[in-house]
Amino acid sequence: MRVNWRRRELHVKIVYYGPPMAGKTTNLEQLQRMIAPQHRSELLSLDTEGDRTLFFDLMQVSLGKVGGLAPRISLYTVPGQVRYQHLRSMVLRGADGVVFVADSDANRLEENRALWQQMLRHLASHGLQDIPIVVQANKRDLPNALALDELREALHLPEEIPMFPAQASRGLGVRETFMAIVRFVLLQPSSKLTASPSSR
Amino acid sequence: MKKKQLSPPELQRVLRDVAHELNARILLVAGSEGQVLLYEGMETPKTMDLLAALSAAGMSALQEIILAAFRSARRDADNLLILEVPQGVILISSQPPYLFMAVISDKTRLGLARMLLRRLSQEYDWSQILIQEEAGPSPFASRSHPQAEGQGEDLFAELWSN
Ligand SMILES: Nc1nc2c(ncn2[C@@H]2O[C@H](COP(=O)(O)OP(=O)(O)OP(=O)(O)O)[C@@H](O)[C@H]2O)c(=O)[nH]1
Ligand SMILES: [Mg+2]
């Protein structure tokens, strides 16, 4: 988290992480629809092949001024496909918070687990093991959706990590997830302001 | 060499002079991860934010390639990315912890641009732009405060279009 003195802005980076096709890009697309245009940039999707993310998606959102500072939130998604491991790690650098988008599909449990473990490793390698994390259980509409408790257990989620049910394709749960991670990042008493861009 | 400690308005003037000398359409200084510190140019702040974020991403991708190609490479080394596009030349110079990005005309000498960009990072202390509040609490941190929840709501005031 950085403060730009001149522009009285607080810069925050949030990354949507998760297995392939879980709905990360869909979350940003829905936010783009829901957020008034004057408060956001266009959604930038780099190098997509069909609807698969190959590089990352990026959208910036400005929030209302609080305490004289205007938070500017950069939302990134990572590509879920296995071969983009390094890119996922790269996008996580400098993150202030993460939304893990899990796929509720019972058949995708292993993939959820693998990507969750991988994310924790990447975060630790960047010294970011303590940043806020929120989990979204997406695709609640699927007939074979796992129960929320089962998903929680499978990922060994600690109690303090909140989980939000969602059906991102219809915009359900998207707003709640976004607001939760933003609050978590901005309002946590221990959150740090860094004076130098090198310090994380 | 000790870096010059200038006030933010003075740093802005330095940037303006360099932009002028390079005949740059855009010149911006960002943190290595792409947060804008200062800029010169005719674009909106939103566009500058996007350009800085994209420049950082482009530089990161380049560094991945360099690291893959040369085992001895370092992530925090100085790197210069030069892109020629029909509109001119885009220079992205990574000088951790900062990133400089310039859009110049193809008539500007590249050697001069490279030298001036390097000088920007070597001679000036850009951290003046950031509030000096190492490890302090977030300005919004007030969970123990009775109005913490309400303050959280203010954050999202007027955000939603419906
Ligand atoms: N049934 C169902 N499908 C969904 C839901 N949310 C997203 N999808 C669909 O899942 C597919 C993948 O969505 P994306 O948002 O592109 O997934 P992603 O996580 O960005 O995928 P990668 O970029 O490849 O990692 C799309 O066809 C979406 O329409 C949901 O809540 N329910
Ligand atoms: Mg995607």
CSV table of C-alpha atoms and ligand atoms in Angstrom, one decimal, chain A residues 19-26 29 45 48 51-54 56-57 77-80, ligand 2:
chain,number,residue,atom,x,y,z
A,19,PRO,CA,-7.9,-22.4,-10.9
A,20,PRO,CA,-8.5,-22.3,-14.6
A,21,MET,CA,-12.1,-21.3,-15.6
A,22,ALA,CA,-13.1,-20.6,-12.0
A,23,GLY,CA,-14.6,-17.2,-13.0
A,24,LYS,CA,-11.8,-14.7,-12.1
A,25,THR,CA,-12.2,-12.7,-15.3
A,26,THR,CA,-16.0,-12.9,-14.9
A,29,GLU,CA,-16.4,-8.1,-16.0
A,45,SER,CA,-7.7,-7.9,-20.9
A,48,THR,CA,-6.7,-13.5,-24.6
A,51,ASP,CA,-12.0,-16.3,-23.2
A,52,ARG,CA,-8.9,-17.7,-21.6
A,53,THR,CA,-6.7,-15.2,-19.8
A,54,LEU,CA,-3.1,-15.5,-21.2
A,56,PHE,CA,-3.7,-10.9,-17.0
A,57,ASP,CA,-6.7,-8.6,-16.7
A,77,THR,CA,-6.6,-11.5,-12.4
A,78,VAL,CA,-4.0,-14.2,-13.2
A,79,PRO,CA,-4.3,-16.9,-15.9
A,80,GLY,CA,-5.5,-20.1,-14.3
C,2,MG,MG,-9.5,-15.2,-17.0
